[in-house]
mmCIF file of C-alpha atoms in Angstrom:
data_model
loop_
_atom_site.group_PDB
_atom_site.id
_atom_site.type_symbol
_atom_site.label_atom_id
_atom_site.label_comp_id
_atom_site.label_asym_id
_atom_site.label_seq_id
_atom_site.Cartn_x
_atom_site.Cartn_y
_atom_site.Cartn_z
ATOM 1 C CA UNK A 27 -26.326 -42.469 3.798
ATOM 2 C CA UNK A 28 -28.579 -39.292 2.948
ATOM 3 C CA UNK A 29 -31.519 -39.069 5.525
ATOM 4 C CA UNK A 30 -34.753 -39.921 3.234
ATOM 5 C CA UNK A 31 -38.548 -38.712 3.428
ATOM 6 C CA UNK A 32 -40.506 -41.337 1.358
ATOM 7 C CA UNK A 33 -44.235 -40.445 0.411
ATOM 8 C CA UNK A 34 -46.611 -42.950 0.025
ATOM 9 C CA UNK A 35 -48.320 -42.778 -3.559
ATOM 10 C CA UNK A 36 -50.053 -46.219 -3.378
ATOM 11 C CA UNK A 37 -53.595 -47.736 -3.458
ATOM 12 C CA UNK A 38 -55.560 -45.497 -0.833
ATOM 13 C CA UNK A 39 -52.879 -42.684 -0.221
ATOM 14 C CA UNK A 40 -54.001 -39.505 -1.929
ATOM 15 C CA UNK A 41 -56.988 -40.925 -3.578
ATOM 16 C CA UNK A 42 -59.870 -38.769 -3.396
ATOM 17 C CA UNK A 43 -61.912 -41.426 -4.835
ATOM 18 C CA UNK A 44 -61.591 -43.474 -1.767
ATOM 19 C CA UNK A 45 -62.224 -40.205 -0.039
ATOM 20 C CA UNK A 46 -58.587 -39.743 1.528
ATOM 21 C CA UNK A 47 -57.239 -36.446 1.424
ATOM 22 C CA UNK A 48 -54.488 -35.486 -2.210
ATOM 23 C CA UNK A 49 -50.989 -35.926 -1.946
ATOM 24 C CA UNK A 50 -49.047 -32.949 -3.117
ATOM 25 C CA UNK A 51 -46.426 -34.134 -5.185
ATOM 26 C CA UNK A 52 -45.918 -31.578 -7.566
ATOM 27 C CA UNK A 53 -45.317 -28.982 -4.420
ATOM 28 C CA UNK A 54 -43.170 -31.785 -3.206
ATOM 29 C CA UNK A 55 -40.646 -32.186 -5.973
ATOM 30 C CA UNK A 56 -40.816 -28.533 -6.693
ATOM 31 C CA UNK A 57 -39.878 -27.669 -2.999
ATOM 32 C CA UNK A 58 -36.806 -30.345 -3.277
ATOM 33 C CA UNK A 59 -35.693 -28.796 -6.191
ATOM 34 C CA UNK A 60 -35.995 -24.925 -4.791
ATOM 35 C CA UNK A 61 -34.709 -25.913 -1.556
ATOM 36 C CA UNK A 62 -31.652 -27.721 -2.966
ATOM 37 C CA UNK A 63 -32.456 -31.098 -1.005
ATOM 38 C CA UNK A 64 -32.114 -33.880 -3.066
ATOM 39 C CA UNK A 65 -27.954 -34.205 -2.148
ATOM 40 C CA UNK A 66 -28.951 -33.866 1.462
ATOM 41 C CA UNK A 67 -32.490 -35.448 2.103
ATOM 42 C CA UNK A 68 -33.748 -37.393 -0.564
ATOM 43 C CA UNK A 69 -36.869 -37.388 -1.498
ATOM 44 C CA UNK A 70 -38.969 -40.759 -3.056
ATOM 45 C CA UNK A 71 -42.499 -41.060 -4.119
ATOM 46 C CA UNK A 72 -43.532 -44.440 -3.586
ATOM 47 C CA UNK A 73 -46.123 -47.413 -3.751
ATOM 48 C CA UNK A 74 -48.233 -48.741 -1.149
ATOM 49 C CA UNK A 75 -46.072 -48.130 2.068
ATOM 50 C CA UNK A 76 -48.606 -50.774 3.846
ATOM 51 C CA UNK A 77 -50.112 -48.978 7.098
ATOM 52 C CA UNK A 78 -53.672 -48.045 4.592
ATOM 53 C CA UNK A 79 -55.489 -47.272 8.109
ATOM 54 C CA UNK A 80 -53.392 -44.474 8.559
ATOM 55 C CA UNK A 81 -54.082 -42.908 5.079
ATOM 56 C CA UNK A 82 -51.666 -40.406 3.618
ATOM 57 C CA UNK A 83 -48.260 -41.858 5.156
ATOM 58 C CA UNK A 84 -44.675 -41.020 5.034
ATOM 59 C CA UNK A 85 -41.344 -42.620 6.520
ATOM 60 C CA UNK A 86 -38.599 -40.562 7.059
ATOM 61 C CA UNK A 87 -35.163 -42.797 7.822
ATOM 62 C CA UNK A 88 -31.826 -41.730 8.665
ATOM 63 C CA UNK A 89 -29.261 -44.765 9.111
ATOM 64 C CA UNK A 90 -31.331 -47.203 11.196
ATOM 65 C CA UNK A 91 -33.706 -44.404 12.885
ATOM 66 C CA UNK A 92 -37.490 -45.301 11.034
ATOM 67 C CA UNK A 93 -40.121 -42.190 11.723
ATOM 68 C CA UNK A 94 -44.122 -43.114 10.612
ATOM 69 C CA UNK A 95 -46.181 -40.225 9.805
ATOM 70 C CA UNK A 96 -49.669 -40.763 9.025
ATOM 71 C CA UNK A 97 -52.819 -38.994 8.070
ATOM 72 C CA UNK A 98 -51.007 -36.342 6.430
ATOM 73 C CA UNK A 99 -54.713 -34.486 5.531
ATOM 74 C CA UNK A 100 -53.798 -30.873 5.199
ATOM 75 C CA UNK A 101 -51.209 -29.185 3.059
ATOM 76 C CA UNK A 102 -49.449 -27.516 6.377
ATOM 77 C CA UNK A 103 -48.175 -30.748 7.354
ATOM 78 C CA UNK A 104 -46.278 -30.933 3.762
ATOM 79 C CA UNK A 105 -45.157 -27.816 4.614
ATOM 80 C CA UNK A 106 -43.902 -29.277 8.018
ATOM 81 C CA UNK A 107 -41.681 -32.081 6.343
ATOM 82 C CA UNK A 108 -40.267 -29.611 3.552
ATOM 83 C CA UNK A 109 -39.192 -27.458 6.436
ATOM 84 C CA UNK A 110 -38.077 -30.319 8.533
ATOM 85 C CA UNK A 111 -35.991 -31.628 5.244
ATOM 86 C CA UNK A 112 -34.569 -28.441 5.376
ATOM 87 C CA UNK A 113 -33.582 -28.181 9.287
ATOM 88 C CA UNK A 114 -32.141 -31.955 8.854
ATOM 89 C CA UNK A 115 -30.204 -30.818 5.156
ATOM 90 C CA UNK A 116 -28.449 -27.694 7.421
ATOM 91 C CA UNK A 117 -27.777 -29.868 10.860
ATOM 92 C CA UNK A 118 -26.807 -33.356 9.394
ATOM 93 C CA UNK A 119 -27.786 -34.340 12.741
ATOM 94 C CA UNK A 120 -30.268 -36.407 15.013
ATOM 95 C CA UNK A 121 -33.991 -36.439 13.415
ATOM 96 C CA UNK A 122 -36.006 -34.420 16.093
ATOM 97 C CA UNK A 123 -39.728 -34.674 14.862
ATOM 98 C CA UNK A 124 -40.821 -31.075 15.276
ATOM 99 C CA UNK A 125 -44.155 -30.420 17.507
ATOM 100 C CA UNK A 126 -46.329 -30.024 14.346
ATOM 101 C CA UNK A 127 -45.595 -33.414 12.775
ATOM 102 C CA UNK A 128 -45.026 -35.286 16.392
ATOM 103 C CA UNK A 129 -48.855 -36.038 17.064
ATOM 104 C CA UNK A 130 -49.421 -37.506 13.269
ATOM 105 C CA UNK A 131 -46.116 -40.397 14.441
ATOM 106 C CA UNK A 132 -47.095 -43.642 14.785
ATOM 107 C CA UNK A 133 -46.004 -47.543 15.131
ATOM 108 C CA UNK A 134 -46.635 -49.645 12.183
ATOM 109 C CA UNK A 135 -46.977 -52.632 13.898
ATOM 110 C CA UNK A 136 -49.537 -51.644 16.835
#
């Protein structure tokens, strides 16, 4: 199975009504489509993911490995995932959350 970043799209994430940062979708898609991802790392926009507190959350999975990245608040972390897809998409291997993205990780159940 295709490793997978999923962006949350739900009630608070990306709502700058409720003050949280935007979501960049369209660079999103568009950088999965340049890039040539989708066959590789698949990319899904989602509803609520559930952690709200973190505002701005992703999950990346590969197989049974689960990665939580929250308050995603500034475009250069979307840049971080679209370059991560891209490191994953070449290697096919293990997910190793680079440095930039590494102090947003957290545990959804803490």
């Amino acid at each position: 199975m295709a490793p997978r970043v999923t962006i949350c799209d739900g009630c608070c994430c990306g709502r700058v009504e409720k003050e949280n940062h935007e979501v960049p979708l369209e660079y999103l898609r568009d950088a999965w489509k340049e890039n040539d991802l989708k066959s590789q790392v698949k990319l899904t926009i989602s509803g609520c993911l559930g952690p709200c507190k973190m505002n701005n959350v992703s999950l990346i999975t590969s197989g049974s490995e689960r990665i939580w990245l929250g308050k995603l608040n500034d475009m250069e972390y979307y840049e971080a995932i679209v370059d991560w897809a891209k490191e994953i998409a070449e290697s096919s291997g293990e997910l190793i959350v680079p440095e930039k993205l590494a102090k947003l990780q957290f545990d959804p159940i803490a």
